mmCIF file of N, CA and C in Angstrom:
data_model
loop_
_atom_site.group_PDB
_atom_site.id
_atom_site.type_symbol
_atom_site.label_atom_id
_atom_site.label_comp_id
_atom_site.label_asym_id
_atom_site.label_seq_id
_atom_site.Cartn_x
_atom_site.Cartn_y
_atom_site.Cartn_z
ATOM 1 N N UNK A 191 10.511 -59.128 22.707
ATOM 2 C CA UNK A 191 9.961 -59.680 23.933
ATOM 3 C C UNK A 191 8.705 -58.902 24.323
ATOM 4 N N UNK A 192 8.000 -59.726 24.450
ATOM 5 C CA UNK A 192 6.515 -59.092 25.304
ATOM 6 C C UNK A 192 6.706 -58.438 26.621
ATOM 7 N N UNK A 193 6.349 -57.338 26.877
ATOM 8 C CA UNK A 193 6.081 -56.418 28.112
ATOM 9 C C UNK A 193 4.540 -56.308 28.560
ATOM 10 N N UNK A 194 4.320 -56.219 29.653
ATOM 11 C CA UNK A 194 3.206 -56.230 30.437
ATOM 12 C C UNK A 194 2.516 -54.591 30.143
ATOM 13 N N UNK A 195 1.740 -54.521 30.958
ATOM 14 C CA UNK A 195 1.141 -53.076 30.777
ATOM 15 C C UNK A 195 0.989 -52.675 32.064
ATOM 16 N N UNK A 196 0.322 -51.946 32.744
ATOM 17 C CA UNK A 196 0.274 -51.745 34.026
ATOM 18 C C UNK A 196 -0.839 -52.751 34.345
ATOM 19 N N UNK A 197 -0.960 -53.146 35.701
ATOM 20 C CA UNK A 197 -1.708 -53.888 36.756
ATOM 21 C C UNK A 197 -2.495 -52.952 37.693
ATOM 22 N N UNK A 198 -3.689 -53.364 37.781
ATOM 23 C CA UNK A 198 -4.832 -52.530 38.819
ATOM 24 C C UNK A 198 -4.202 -53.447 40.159
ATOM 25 N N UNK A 199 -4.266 -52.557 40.927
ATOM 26 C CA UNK A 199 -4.266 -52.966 42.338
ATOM 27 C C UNK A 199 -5.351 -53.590 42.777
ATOM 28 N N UNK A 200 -5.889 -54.596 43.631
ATOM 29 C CA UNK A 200 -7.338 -54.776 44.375
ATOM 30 C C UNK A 200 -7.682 -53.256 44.693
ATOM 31 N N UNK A 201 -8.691 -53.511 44.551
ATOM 32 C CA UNK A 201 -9.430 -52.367 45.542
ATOM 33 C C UNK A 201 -9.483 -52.707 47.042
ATOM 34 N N UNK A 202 -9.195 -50.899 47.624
ATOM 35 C CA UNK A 202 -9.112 -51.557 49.325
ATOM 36 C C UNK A 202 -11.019 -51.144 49.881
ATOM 37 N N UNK A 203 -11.068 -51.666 50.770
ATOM 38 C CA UNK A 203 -12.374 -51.984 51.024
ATOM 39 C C UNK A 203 -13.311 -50.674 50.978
ATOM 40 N N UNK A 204 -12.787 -49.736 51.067
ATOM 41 C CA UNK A 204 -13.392 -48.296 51.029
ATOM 42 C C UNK A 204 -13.264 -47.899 49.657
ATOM 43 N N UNK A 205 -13.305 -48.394 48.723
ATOM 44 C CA UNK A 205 -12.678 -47.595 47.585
ATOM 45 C C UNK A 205 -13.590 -46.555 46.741
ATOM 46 N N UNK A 206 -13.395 -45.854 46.012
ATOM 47 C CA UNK A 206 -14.793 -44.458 45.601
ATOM 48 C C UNK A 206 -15.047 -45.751 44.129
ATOM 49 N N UNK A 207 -16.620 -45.560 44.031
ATOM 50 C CA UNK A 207 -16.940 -46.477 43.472
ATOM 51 C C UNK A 207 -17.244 -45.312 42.522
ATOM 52 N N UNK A 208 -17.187 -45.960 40.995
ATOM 53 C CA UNK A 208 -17.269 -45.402 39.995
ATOM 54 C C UNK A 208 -18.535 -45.437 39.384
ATOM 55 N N UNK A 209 -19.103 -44.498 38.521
ATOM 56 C CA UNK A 209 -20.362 -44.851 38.166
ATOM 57 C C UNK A 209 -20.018 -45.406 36.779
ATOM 58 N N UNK A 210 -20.365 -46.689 36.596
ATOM 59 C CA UNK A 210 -20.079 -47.388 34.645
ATOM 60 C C UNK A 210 -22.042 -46.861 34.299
ATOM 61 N N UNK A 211 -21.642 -46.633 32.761
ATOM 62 C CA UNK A 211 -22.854 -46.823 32.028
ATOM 63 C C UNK A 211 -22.571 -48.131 31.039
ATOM 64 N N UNK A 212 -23.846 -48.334 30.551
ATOM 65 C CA UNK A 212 -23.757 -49.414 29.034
ATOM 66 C C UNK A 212 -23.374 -48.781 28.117
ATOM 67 N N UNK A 213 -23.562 -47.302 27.681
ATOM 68 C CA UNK A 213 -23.766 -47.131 25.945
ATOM 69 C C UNK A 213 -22.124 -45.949 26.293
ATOM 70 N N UNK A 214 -21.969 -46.186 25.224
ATOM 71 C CA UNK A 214 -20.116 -45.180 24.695
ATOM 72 C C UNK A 214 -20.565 -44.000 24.497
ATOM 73 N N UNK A 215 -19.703 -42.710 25.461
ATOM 74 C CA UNK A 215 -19.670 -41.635 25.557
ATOM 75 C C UNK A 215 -19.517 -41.174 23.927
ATOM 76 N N UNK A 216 -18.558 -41.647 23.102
ATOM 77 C CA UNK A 216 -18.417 -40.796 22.107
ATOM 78 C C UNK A 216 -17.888 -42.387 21.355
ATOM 79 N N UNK A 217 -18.667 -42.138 19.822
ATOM 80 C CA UNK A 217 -18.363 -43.137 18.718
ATOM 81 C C UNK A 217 -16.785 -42.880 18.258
ATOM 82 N N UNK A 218 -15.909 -42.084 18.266
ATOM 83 C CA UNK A 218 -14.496 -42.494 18.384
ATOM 84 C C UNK A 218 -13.761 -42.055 19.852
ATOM 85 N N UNK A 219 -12.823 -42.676 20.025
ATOM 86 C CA UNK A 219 -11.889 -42.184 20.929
ATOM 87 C C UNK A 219 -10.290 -42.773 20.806
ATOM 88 N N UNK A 220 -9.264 -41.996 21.076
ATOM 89 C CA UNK A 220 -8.622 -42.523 21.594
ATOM 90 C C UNK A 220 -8.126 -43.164 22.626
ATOM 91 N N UNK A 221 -6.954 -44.033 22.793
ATOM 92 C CA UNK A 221 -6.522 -45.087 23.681
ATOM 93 C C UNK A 221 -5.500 -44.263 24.183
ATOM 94 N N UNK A 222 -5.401 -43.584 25.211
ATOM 95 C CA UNK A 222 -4.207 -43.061 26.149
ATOM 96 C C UNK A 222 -3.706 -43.624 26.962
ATOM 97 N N UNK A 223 -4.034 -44.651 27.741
ATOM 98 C CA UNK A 223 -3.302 -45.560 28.417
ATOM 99 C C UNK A 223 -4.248 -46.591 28.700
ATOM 100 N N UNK A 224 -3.935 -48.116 28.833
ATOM 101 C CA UNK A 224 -4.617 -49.616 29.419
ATOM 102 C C UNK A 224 -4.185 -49.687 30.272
ATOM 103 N N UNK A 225 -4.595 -50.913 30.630
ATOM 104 C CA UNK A 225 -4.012 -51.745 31.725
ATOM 105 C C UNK A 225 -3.274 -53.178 31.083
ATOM 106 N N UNK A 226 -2.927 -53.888 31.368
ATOM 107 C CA UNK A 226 -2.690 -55.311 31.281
ATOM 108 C C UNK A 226 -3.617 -56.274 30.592
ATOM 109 N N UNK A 227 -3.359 -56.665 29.136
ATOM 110 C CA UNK A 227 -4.651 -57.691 28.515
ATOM 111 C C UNK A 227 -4.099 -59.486 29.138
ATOM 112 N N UNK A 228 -3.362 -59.571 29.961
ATOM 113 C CA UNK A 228 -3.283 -60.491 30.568
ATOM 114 C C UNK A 228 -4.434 -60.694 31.555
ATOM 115 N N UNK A 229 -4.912 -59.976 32.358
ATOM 116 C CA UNK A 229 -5.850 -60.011 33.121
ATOM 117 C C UNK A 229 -7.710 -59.958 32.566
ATOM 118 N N UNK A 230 -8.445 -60.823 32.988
ATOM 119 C CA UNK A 230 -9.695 -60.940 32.454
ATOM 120 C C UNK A 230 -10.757 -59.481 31.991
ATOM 121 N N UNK A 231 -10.162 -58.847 33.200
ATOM 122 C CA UNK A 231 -10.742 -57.011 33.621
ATOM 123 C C UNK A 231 -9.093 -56.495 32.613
ATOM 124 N N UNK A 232 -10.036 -55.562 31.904
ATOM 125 C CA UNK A 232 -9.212 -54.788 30.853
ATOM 126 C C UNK A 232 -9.804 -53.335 31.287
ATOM 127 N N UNK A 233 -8.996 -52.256 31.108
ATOM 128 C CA UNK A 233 -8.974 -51.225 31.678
ATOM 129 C C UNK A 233 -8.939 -50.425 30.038
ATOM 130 N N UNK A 234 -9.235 -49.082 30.193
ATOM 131 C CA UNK A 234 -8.323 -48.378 29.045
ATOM 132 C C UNK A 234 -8.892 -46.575 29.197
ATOM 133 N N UNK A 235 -7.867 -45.670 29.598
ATOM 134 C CA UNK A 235 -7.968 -44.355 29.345
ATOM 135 C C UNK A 235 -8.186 -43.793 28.034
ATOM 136 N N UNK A 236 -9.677 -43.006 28.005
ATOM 137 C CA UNK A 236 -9.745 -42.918 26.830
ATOM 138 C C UNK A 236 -10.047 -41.146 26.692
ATOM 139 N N UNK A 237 -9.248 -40.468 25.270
ATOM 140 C CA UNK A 237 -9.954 -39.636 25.045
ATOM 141 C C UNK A 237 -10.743 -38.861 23.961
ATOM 142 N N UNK A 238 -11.513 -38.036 24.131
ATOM 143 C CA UNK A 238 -12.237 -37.880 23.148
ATOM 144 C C UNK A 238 -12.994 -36.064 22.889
ATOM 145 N N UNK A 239 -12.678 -35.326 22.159
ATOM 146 C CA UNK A 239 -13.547 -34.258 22.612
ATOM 147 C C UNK A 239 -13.130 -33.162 23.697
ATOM 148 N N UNK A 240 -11.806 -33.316 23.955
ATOM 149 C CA UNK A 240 -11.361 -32.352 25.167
ATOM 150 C C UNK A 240 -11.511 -32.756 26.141
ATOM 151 N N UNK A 241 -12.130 -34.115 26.704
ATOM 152 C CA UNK A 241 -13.050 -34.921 27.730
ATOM 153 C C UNK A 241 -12.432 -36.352 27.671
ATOM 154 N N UNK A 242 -12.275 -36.861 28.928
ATOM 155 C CA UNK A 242 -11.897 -38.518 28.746
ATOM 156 C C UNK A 242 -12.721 -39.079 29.457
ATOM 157 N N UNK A 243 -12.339 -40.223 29.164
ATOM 158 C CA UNK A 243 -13.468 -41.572 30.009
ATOM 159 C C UNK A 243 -13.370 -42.961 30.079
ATOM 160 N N UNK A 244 -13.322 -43.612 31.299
ATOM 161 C CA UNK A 244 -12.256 -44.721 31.016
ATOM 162 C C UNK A 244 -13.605 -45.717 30.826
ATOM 163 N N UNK A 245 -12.676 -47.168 30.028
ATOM 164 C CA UNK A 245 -14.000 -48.015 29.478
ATOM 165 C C UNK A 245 -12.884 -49.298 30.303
ATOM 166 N N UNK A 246 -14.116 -50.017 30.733
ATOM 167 C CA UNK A 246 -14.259 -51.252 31.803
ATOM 168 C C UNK A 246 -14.373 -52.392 30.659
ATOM 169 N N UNK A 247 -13.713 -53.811 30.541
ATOM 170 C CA UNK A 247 -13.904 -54.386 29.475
ATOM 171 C C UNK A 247 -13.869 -55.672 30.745
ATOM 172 N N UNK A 248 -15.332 -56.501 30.798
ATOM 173 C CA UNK A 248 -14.908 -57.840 31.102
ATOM 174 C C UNK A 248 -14.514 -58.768 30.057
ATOM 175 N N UNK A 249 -13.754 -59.823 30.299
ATOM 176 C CA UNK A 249 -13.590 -60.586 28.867
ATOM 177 C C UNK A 249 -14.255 -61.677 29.768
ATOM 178 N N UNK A 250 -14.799 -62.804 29.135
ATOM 179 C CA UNK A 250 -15.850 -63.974 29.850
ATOM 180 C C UNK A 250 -15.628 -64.921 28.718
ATOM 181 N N UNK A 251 -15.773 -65.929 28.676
ATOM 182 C CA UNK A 251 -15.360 -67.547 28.001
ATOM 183 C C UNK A 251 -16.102 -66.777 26.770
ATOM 184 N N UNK A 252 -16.157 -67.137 25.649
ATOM 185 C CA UNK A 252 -16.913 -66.944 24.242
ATOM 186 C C UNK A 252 -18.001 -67.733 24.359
ATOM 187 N N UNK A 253 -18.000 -68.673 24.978
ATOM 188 C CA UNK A 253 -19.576 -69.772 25.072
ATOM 189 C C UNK A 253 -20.393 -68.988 25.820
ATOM 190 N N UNK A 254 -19.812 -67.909 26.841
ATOM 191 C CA UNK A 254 -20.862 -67.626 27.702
ATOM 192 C C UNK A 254 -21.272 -66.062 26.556
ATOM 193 N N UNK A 255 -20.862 -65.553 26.152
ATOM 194 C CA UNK A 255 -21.465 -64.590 25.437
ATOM 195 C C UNK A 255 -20.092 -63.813 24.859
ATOM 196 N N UNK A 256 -20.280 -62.330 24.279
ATOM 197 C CA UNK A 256 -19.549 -61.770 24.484
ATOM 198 C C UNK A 256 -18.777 -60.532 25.187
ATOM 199 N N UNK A 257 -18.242 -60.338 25.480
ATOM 200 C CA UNK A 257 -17.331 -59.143 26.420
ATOM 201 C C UNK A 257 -18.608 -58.278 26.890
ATOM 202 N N UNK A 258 -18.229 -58.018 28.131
ATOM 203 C CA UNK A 258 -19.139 -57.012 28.878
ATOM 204 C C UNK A 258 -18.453 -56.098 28.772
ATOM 205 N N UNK A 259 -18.820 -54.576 28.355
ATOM 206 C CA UNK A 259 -18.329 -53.209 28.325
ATOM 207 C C UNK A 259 -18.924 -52.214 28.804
ATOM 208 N N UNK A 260 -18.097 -50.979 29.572
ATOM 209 C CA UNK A 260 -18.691 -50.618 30.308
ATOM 210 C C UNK A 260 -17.736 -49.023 30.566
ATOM 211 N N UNK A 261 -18.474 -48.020 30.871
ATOM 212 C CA UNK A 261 -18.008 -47.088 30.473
ATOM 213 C C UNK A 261 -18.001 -45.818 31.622
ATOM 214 N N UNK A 262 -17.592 -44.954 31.990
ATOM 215 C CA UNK A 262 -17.384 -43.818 33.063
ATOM 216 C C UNK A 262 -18.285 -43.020 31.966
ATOM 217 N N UNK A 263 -18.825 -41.887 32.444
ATOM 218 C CA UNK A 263 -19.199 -40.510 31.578
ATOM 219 C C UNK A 263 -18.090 -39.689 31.455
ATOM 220 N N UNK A 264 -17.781 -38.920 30.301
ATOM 221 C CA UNK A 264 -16.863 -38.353 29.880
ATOM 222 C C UNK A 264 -16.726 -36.948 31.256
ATOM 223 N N UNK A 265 -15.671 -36.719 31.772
ATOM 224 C CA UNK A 265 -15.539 -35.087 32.296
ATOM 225 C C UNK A 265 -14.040 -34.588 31.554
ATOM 226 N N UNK A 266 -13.723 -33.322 32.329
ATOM 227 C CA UNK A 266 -12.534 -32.793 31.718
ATOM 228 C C UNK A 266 -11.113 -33.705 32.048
ATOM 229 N N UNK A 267 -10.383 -34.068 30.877
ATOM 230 C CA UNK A 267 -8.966 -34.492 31.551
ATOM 231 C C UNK A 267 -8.674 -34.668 32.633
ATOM 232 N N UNK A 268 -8.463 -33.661 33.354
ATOM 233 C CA UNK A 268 -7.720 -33.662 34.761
ATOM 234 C C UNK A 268 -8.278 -34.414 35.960
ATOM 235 N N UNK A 269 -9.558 -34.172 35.815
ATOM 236 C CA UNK A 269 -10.439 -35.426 36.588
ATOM 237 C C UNK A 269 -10.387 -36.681 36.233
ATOM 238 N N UNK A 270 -10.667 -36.930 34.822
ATOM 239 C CA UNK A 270 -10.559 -38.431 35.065
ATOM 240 C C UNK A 270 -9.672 -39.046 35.160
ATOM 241 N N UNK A 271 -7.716 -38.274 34.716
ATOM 242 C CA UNK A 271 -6.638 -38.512 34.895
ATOM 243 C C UNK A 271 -6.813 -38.955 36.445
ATOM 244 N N UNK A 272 -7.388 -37.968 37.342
ATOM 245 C CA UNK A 272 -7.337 -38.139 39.206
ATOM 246 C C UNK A 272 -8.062 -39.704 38.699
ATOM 247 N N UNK A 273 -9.570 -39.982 38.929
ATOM 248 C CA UNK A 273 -10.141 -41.268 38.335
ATOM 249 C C UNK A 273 -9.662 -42.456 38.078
ATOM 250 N N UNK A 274 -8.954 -41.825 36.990
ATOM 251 C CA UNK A 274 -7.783 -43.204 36.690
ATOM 252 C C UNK A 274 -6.016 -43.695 37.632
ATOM 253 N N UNK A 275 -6.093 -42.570 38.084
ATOM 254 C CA UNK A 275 -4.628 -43.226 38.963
ATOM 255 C C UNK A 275 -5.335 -43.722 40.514
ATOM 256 N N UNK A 276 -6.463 -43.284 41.043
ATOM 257 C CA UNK A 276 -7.207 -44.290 41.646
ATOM 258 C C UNK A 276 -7.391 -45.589 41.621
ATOM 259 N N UNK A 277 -8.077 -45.892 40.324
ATOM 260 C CA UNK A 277 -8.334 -47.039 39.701
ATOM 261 C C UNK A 277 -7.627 -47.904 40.193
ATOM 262 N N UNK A 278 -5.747 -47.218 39.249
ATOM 263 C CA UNK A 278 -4.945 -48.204 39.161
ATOM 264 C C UNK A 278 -4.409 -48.525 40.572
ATOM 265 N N UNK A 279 -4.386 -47.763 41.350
ATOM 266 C CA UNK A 279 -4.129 -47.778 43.007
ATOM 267 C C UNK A 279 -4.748 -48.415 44.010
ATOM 268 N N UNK A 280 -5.974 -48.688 43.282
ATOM 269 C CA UNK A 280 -7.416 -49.612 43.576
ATOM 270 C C UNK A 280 -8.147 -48.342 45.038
ATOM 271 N N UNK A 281 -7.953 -47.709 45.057
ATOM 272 C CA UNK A 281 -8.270 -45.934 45.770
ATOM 273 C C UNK A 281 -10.296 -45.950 44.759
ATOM 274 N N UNK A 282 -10.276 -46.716 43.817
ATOM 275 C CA UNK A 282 -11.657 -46.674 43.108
ATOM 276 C C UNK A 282 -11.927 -47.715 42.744
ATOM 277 N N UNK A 283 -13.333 -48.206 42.129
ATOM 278 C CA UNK A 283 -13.297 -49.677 41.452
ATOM 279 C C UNK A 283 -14.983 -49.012 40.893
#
């Protein structure tokens, strides 16, 4: 049976806005935790280098182009761990 993954909360109207870039902190990384590929907005904790950084994935129809990606700058673990349980709390967006 299929299981879900976790779900982002909305963001509440104050939320700490994140800075995304275009280009990938580091050409490999690992996948430490997603979010839900049910939802259009794909999430994913990533790490790499002693450093993590979470990557923003829009998914959009295939006619209109492909996937928008989008990326945090890498800092130490423990921050972007804080970062990411925001996220999912919607506390960030």
């Amino acid at each position: 049976m299929w299981e879900h993954d976790t779900h982002v909360r909305t963001a509440v109207h104050d939320a700490e806005k994140l800075q995304w870039v275009e280009w990938p902190p580091s050409a490999t990384s690992r996948v430490v935790e997603r979010t839900c590929w049910c939802r259009a907005r794909l999430y994913e904790l990533r790490s790499a280098g002693g450093h993590r950084h979470i990557v923003r994935t829009d998914r959009i129809p295939p006619a209109a182009g492909p996937p928008i990606v989008r990326y945090t700058i890498p800092l130490p673990a423990a921050q972007t761990d804080d970062l990411w349980k925001k996220l999912i709390d919607g506390q960030a967006k």
